[in-house]
PDB file of C-alpha atoms in Angstrom:
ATOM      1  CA  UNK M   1     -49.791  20.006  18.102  1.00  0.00           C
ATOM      2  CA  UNK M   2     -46.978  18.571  19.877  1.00  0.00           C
ATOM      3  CA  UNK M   3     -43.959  16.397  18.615  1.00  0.00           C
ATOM      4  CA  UNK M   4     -42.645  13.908  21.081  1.00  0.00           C
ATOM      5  CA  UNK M   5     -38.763  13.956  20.593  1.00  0.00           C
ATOM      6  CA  UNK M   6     -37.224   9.984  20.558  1.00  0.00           C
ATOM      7  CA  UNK M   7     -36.647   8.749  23.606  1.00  0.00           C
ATOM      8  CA  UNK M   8     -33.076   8.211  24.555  1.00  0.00           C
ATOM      9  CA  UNK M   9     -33.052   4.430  24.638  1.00  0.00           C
ATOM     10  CA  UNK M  10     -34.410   4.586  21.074  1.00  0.00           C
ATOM     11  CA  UNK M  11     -31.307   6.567  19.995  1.00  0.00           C
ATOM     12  CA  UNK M  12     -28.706   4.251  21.659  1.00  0.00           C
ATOM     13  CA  UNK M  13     -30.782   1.673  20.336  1.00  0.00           C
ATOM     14  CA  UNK M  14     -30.376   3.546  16.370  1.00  0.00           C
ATOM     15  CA  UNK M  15     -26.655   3.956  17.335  1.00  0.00           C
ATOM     16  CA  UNK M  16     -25.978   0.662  18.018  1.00  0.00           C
ATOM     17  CA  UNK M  17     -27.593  -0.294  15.019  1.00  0.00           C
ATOM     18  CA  UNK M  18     -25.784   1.937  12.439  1.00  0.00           C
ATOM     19  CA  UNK M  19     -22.562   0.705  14.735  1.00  0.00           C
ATOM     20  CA  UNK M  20     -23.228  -3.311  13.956  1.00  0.00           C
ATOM     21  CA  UNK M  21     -23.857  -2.619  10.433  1.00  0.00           C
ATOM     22  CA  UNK M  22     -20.837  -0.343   9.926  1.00  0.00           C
ATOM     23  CA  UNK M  23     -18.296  -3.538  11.368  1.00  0.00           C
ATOM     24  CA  UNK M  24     -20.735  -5.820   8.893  1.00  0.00           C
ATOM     25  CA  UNK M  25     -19.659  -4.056   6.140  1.00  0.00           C
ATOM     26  CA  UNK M  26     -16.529  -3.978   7.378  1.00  0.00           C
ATOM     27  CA  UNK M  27     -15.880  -7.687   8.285  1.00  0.00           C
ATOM     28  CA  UNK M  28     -17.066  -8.545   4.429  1.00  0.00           C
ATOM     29  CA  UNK M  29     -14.090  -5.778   2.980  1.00  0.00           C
ATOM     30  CA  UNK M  30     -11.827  -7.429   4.668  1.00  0.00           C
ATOM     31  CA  UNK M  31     -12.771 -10.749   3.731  1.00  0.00           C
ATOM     32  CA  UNK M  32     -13.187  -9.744  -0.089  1.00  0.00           C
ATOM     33  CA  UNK M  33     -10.431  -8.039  -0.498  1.00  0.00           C
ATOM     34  CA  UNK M  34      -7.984 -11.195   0.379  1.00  0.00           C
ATOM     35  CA  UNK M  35     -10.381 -12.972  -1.624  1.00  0.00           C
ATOM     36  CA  UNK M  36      -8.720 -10.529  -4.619  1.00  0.00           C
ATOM     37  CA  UNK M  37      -5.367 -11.557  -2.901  1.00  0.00           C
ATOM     38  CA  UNK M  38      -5.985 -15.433  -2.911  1.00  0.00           C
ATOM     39  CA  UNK M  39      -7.130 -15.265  -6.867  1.00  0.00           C
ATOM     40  CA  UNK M  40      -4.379 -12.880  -7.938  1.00  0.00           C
ATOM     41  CA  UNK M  41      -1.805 -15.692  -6.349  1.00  0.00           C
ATOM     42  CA  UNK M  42      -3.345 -18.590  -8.106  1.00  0.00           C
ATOM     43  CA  UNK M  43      -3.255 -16.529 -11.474  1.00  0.00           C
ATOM     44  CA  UNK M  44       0.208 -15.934 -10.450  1.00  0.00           C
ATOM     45  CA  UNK M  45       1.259 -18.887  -9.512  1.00  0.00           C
ATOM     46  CA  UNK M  46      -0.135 -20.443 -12.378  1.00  0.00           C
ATOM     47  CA  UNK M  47       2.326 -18.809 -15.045  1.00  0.00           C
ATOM     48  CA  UNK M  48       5.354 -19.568 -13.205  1.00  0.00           C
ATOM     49  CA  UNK M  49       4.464 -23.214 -12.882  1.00  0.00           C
ATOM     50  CA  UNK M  50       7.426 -24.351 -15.048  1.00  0.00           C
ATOM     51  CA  UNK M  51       8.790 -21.612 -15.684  1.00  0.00           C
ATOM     52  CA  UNK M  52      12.800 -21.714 -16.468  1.00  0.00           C
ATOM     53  CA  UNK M  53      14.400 -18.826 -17.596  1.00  0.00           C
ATOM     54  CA  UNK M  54      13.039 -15.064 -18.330  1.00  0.00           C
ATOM     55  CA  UNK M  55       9.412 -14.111 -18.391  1.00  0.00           C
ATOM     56  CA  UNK M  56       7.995 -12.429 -21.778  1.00  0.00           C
ATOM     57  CA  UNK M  57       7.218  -8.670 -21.391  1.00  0.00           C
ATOM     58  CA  UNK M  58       6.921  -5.607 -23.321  1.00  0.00           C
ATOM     59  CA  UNK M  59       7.952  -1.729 -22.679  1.00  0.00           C
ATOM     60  CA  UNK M  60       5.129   0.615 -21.707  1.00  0.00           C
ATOM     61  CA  UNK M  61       5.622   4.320 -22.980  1.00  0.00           C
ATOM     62  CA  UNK M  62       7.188   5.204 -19.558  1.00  0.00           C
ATOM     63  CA  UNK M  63       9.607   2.491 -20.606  1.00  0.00           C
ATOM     64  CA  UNK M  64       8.570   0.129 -18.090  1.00  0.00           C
ATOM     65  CA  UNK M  65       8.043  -3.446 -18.459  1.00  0.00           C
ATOM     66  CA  UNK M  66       4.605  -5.418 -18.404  1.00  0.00           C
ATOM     67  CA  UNK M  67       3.743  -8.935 -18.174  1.00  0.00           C
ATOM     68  CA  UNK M  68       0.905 -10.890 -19.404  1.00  0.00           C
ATOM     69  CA  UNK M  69       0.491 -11.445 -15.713  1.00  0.00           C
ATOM     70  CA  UNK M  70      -0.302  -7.823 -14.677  1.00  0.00           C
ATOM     71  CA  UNK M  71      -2.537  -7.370 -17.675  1.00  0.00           C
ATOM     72  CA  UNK M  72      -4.262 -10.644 -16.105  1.00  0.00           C
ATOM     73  CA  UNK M  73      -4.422 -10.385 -12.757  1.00  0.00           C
ATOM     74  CA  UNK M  74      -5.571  -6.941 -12.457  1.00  0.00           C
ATOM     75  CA  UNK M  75      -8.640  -7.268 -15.691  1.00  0.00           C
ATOM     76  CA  UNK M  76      -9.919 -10.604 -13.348  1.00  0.00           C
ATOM     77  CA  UNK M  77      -9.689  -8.621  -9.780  1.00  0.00           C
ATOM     78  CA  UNK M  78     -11.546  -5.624 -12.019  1.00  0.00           C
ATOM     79  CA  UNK M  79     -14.240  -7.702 -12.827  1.00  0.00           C
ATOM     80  CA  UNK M  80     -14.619  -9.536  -9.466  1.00  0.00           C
ATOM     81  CA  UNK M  81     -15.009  -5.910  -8.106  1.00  0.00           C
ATOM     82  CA  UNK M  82     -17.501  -4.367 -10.500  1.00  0.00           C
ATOM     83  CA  UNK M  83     -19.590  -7.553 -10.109  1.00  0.00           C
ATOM     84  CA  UNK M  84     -19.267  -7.271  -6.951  1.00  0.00           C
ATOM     85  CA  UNK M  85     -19.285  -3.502  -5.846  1.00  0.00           C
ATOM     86  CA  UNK M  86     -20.838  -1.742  -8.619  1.00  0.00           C
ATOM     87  CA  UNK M  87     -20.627   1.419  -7.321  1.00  0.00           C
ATOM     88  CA  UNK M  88     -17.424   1.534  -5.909  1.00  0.00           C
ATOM     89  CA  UNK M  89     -14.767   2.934  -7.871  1.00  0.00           C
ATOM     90  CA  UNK M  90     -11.526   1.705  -9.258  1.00  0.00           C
ATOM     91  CA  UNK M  91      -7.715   3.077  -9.221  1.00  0.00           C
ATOM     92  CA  UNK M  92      -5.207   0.068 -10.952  1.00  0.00           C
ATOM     93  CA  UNK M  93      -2.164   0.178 -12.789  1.00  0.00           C
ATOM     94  CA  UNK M  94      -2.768  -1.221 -16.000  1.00  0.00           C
ATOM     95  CA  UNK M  95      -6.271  -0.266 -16.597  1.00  0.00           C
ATOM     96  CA  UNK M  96      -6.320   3.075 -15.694  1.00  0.00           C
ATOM     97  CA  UNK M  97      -9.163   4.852 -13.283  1.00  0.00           C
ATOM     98  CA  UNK M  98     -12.981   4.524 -12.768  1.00  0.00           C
ATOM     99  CA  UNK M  99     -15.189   6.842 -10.458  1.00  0.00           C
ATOM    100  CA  UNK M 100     -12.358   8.104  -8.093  1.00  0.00           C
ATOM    101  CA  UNK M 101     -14.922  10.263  -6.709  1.00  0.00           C
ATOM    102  CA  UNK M 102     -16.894   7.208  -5.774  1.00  0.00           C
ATOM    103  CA  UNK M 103     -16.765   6.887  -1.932  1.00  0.00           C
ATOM    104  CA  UNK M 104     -15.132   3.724  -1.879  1.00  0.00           C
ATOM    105  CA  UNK M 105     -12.390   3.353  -4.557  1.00  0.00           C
ATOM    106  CA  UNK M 106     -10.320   0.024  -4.898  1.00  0.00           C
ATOM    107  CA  UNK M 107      -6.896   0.511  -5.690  1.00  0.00           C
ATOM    108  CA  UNK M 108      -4.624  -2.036  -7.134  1.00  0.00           C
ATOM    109  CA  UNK M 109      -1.122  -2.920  -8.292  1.00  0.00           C
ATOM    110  CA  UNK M 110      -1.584  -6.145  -9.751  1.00  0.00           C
ATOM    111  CA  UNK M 111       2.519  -7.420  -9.531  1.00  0.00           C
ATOM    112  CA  UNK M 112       4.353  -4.402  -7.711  1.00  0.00           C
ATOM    113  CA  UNK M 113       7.852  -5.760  -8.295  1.00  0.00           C
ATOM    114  CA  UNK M 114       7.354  -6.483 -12.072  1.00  0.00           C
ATOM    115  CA  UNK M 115      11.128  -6.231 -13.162  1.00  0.00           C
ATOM    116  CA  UNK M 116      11.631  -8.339 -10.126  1.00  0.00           C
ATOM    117  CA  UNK M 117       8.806 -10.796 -11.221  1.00  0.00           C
ATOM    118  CA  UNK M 118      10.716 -11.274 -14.462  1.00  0.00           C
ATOM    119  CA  UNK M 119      14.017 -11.475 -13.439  1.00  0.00           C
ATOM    120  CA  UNK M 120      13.109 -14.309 -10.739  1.00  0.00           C
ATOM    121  CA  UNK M 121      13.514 -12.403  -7.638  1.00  0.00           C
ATOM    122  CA  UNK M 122      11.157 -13.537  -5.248  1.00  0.00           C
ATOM    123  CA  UNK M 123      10.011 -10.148  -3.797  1.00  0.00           C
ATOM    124  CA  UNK M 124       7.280  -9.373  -5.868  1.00  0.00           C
ATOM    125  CA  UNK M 125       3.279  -9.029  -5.130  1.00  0.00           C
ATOM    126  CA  UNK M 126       0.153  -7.949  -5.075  1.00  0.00           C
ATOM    127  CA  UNK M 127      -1.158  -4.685  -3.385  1.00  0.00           C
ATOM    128  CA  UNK M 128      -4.584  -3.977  -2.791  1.00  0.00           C
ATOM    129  CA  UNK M 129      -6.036  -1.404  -1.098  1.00  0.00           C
ATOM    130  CA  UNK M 130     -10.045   0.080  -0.464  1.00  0.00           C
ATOM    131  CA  UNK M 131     -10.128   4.177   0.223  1.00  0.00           C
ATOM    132  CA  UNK M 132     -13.056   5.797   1.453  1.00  0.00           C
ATOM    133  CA  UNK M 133     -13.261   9.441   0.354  1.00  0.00           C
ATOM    134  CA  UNK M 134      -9.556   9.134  -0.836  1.00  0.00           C
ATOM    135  CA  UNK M 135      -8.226   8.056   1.953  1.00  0.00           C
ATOM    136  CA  UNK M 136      -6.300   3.989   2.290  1.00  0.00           C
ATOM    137  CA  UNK M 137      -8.299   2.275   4.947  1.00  0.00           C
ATOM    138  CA  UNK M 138      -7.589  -1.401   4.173  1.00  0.00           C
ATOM    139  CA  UNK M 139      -4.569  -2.972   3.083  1.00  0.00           C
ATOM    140  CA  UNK M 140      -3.282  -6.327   1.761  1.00  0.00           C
ATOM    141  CA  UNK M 141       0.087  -7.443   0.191  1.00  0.00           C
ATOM    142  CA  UNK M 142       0.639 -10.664  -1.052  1.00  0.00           C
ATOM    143  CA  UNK M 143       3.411 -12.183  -2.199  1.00  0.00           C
ATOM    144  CA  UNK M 144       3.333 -15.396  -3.554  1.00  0.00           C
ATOM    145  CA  UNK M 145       7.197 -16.426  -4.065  1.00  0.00           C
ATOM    146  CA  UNK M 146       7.582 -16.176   0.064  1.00  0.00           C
ATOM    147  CA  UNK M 147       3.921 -17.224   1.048  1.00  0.00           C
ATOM    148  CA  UNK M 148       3.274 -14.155   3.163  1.00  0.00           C
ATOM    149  CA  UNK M 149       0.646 -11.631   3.246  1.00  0.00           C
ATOM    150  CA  UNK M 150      -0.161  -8.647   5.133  1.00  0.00           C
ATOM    151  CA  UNK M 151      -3.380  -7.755   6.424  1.00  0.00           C
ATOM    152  CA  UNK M 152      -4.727  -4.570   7.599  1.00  0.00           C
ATOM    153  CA  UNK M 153      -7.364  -2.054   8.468  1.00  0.00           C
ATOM    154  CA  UNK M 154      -7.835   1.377  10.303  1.00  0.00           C
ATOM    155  CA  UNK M 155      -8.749   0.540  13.669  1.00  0.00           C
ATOM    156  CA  UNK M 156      -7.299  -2.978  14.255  1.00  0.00           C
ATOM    157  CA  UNK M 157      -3.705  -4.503  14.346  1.00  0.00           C
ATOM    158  CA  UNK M 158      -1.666  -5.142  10.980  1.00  0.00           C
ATOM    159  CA  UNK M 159      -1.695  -9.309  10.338  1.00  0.00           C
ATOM    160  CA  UNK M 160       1.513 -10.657   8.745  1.00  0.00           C
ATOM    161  CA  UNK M 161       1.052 -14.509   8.615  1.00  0.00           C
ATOM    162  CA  UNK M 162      -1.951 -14.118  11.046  1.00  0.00           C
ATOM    163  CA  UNK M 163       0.608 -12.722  13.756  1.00  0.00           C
ATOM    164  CA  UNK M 164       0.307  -9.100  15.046  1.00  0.00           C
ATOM    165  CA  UNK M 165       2.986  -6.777  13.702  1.00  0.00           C
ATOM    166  CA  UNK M 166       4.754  -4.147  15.480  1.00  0.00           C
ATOM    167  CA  UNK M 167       7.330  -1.689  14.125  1.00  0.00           C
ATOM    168  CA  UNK M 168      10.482  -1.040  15.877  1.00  0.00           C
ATOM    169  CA  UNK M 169      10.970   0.863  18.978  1.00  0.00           C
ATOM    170  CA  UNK M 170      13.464   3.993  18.752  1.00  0.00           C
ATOM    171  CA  UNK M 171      17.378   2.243  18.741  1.00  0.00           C
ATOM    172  CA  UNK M 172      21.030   2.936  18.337  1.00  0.00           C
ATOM    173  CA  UNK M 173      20.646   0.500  15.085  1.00  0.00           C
ATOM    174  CA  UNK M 174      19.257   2.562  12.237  1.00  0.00           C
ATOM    175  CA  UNK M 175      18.354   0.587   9.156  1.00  0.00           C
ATOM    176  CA  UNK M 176      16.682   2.146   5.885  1.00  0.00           C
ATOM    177  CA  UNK M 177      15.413   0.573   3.032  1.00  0.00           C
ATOM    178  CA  UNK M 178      15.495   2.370  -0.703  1.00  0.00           C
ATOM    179  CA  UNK M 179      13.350   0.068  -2.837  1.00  0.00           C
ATOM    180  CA  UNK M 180      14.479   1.813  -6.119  1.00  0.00           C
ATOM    181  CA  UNK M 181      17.540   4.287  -5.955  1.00  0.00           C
ATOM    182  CA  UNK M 182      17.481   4.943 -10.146  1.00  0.00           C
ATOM    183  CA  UNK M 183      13.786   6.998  -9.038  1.00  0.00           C
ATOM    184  CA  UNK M 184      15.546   9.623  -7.807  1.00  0.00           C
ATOM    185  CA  UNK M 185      16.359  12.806  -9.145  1.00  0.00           C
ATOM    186  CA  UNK M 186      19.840  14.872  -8.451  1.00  0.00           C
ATOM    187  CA  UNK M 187      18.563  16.754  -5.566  1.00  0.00           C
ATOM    188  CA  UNK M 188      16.270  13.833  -4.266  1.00  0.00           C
ATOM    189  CA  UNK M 189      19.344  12.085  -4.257  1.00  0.00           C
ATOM    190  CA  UNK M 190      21.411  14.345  -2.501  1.00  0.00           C
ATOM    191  CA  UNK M 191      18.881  14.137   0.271  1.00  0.00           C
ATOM    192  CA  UNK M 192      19.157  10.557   0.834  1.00  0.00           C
ATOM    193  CA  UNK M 193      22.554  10.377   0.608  1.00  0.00           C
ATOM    194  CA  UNK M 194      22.789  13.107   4.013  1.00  0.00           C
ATOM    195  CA  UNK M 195      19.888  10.901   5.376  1.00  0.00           C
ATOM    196  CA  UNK M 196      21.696   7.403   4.875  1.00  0.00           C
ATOM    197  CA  UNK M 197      24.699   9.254   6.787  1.00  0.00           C
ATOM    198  CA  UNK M 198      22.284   9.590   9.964  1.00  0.00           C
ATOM    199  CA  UNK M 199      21.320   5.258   9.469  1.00  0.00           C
ATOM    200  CA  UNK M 200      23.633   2.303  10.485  1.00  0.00           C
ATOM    201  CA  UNK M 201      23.539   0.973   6.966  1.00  0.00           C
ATOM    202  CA  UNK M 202      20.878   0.387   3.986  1.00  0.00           C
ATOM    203  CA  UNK M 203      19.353  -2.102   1.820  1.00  0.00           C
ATOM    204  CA  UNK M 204      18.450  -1.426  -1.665  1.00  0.00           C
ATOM    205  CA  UNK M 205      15.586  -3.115  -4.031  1.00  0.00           C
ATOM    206  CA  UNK M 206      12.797  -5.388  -2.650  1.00  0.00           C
ATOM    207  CA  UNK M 207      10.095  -3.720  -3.926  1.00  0.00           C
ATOM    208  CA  UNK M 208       7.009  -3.550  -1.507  1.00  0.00           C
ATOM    209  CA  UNK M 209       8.206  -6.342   0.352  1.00  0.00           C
ATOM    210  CA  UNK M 210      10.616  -4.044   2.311  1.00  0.00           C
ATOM    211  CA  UNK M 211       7.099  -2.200   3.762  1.00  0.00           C
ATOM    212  CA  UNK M 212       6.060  -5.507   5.325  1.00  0.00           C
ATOM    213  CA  UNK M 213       9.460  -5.865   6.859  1.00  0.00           C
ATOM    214  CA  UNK M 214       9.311  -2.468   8.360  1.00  0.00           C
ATOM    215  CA  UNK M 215       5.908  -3.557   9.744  1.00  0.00           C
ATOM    216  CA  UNK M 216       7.556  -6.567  11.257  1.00  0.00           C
ATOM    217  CA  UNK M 217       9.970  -4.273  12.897  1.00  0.00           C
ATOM    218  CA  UNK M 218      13.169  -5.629  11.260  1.00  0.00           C
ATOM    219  CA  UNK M 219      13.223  -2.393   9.169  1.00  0.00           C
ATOM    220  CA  UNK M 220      13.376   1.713  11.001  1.00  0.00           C
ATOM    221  CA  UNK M 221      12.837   3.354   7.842  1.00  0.00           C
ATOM    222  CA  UNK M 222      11.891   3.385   4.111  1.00  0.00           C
ATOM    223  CA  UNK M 223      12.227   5.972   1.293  1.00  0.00           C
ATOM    224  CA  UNK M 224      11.005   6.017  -2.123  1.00  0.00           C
ATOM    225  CA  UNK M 225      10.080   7.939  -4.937  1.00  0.00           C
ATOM    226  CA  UNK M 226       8.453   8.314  -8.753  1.00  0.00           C
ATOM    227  CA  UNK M 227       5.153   5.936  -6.949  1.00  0.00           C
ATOM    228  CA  UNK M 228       1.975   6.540  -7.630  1.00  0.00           C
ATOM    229  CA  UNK M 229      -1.306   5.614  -5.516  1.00  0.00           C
ATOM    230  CA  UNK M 230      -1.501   1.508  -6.374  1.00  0.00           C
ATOM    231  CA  UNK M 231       2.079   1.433  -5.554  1.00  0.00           C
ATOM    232  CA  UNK M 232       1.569   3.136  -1.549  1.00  0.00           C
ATOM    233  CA  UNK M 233      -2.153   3.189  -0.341  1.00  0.00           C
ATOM    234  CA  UNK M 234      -1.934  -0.524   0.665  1.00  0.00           C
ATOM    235  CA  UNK M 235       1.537   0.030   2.172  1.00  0.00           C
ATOM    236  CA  UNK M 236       0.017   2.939   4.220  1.00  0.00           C
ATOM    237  CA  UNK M 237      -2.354   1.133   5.895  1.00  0.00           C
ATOM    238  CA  UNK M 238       0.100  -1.796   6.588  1.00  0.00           C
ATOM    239  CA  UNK M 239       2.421   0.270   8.276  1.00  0.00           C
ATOM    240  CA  UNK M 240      -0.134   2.231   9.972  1.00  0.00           C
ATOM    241  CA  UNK M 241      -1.704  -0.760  11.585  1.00  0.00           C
ATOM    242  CA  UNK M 242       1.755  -2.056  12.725  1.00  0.00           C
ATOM    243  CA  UNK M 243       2.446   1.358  15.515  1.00  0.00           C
ATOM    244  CA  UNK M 244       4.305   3.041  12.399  1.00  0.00           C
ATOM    245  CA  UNK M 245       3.782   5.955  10.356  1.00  0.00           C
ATOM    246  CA  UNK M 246       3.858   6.795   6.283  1.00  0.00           C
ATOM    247  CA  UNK M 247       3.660   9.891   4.362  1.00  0.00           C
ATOM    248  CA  UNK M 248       4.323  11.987   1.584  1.00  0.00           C
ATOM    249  CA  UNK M 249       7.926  14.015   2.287  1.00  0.00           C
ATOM    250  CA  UNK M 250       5.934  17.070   3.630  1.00  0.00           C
ATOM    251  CA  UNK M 251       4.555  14.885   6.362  1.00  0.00           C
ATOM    252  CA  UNK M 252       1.166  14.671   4.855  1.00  0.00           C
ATOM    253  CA  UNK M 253      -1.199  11.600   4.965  1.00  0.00           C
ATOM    254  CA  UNK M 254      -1.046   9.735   1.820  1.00  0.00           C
ATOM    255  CA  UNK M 255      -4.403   9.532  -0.235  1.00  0.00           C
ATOM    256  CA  UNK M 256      -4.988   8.873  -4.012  1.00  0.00           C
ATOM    257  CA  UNK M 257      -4.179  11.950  -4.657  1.00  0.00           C
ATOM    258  CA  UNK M 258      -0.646  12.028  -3.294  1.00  0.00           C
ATOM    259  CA  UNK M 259       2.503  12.815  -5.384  1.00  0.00           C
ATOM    260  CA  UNK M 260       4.759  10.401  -6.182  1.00  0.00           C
ATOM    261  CA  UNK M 261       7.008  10.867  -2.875  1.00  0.00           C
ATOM    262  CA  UNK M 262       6.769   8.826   0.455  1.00  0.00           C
ATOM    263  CA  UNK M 263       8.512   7.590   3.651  1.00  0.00           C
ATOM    264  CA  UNK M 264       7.128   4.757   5.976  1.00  0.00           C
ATOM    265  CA  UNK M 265       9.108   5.267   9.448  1.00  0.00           C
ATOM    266  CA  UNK M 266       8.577   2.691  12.683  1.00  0.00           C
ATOM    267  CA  UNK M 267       8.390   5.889  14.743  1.00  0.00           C
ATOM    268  CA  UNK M 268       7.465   9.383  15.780  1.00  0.00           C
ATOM    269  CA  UNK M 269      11.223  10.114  15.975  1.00  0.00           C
ATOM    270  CA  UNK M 270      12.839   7.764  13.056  1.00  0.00           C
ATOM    271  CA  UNK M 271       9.341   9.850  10.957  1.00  0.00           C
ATOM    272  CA  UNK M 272      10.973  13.521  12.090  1.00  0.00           C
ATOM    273  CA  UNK M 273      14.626  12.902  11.398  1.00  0.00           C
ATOM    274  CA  UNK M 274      13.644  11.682   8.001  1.00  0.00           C
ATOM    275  CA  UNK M 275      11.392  14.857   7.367  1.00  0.00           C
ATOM    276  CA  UNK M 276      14.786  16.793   8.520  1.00  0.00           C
ATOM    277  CA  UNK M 277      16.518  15.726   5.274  1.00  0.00           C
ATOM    278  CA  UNK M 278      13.772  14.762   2.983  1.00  0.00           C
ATOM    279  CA  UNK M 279      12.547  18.334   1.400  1.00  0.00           C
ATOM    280  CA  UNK M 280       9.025  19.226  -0.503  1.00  0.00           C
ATOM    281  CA  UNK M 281       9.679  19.260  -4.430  1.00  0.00           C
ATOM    282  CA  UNK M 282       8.546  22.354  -6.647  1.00  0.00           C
ATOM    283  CA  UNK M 283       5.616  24.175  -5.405  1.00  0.00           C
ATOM    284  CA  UNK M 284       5.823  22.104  -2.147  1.00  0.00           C
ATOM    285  CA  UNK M 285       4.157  19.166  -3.691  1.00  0.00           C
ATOM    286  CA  UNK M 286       5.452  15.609  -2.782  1.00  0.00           C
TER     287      UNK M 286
END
């Protein structure tokens, strides 16, 4: 007995198949995910419709402040995603993990920028990002208080405003970006402060916001620590998309199971001179 093998136009024919249904899938990620974006903002938007003055909050254990607004925003985007994707898994900052060895794992911040948020200073947002076997392969950041949102996903062009993004080219004019300075330890510290010597001049603060002006190109370099996974795997993809490049301070792609150490650079060379002053923490983790 004999077994014919497929013939080969069947297999291009399979391939092409499996090919259409992969960019399907893709197409309605993309289009769900800034459906998360568009509900967090009218959530959002809706408690600081006459608003004057401070916003409530209360201290975590970590000591750091959360709104009625987080707690909101990311329980409704929860819910949209386990009706929608039951068995995907789930990475946010207020309600804690679900399945992270699912193969698709949502991961959201639901107002990165929350001391911002309360204080009135209009760079906060939302982050969310999908992984696939750890790894950030869509992005969005939203940010109500400006209007703007980035867009992106592996294989196709970062969207800010529905216009392509593209990082900075390698210049004379050096520009970094520290979103929080008080996150750094004494030695982390004494690292940026023989990095800054190599820049032009810096910005502190602006939150995430800072990683979508890097994508623009308006931005060379950005440094951060104490983050955790909702606060970078949307940023990572972001940059990514735009021609840059973001990892942990060994050089390492970022996943959800980074450390709590990153740098987004608009270059191959602006990404090695940071790695020349930015060193490994204990045990070489990041």
């Amino acid at each position: 007995m004999f077994l014919l093998a497929p013939s080969y136009g069947l297999v291009i024919s399979l391939a092409g198949a499996r090919v259409k249904e992969s960019m399907k899938e893709s197409e309605s990620f993309i289009e769900f995910a800034q459906s998360l974006a568009n509900e967090s903002r009218r959530i959002i938007e809706g408690h600081l419709s006459g608003t004057s003055g401070a916003l409530g909050f209360e201290s975590k254990e970590d000591k750091s402040p959360v709104t009625i607004v987080d707690q909101e925003v990311e329980s409704r985007l929860r819910f949209l995603i386990d009706q929608t994707y039951p068995d995907h898994g789930f990475l946010g900052e207020e309600t804690g993990p679900g399945d992270l060895k699912a193969r698709y794992v949502w991961v959201v911040d639901p107002v990165d920028g929350t001391k911002a948020y309360i204080t009135g200073l209009p760079v906060f947002g939302t982050l969310i990002a999908l992984c696939e076997n750890g790894v950030p392969i869509l992005g969005v950041m939203d940010f109500p208080a400006t209007n703007e949102r980035f867009v992106a996903q592996i294989g196709r062009p970062t969207l800010g405003q529905g216009q392509v993004c593209q990082t900075k080219k390698p210049s004379s004019d050096k520009i970094m970006a520290v979103s929080n300075p008080e996150a750094f330890n004494y030695e982390e510290n004494q690292e940026l402060k023989a990095l800054r010597k190599q820049m032009n001049w810096a910005v502190y603060g602006g939150s995430s916001l800072v990683y979508g002006r890097l994508a623009q190109g308006r931005l060379d370099l950005a440094v951060d620590c104490g983050l955790d996974p909702f606060d970078y795997c949307a940023l990572a993809v972001v940059i990514k998309g735009a021609g840059g490049i973001m990892t942990d301070w060994e050089g390492q792609q970022l996943t959800i199971h980074s450390g709590h150490r990153v740098v987004a650079a608009a270059n191959t060379e602006m990404h090695r001179l940071a790695l020349d002053f930015l060193h490994p923490g204990p045990n070489g983790k990041s």
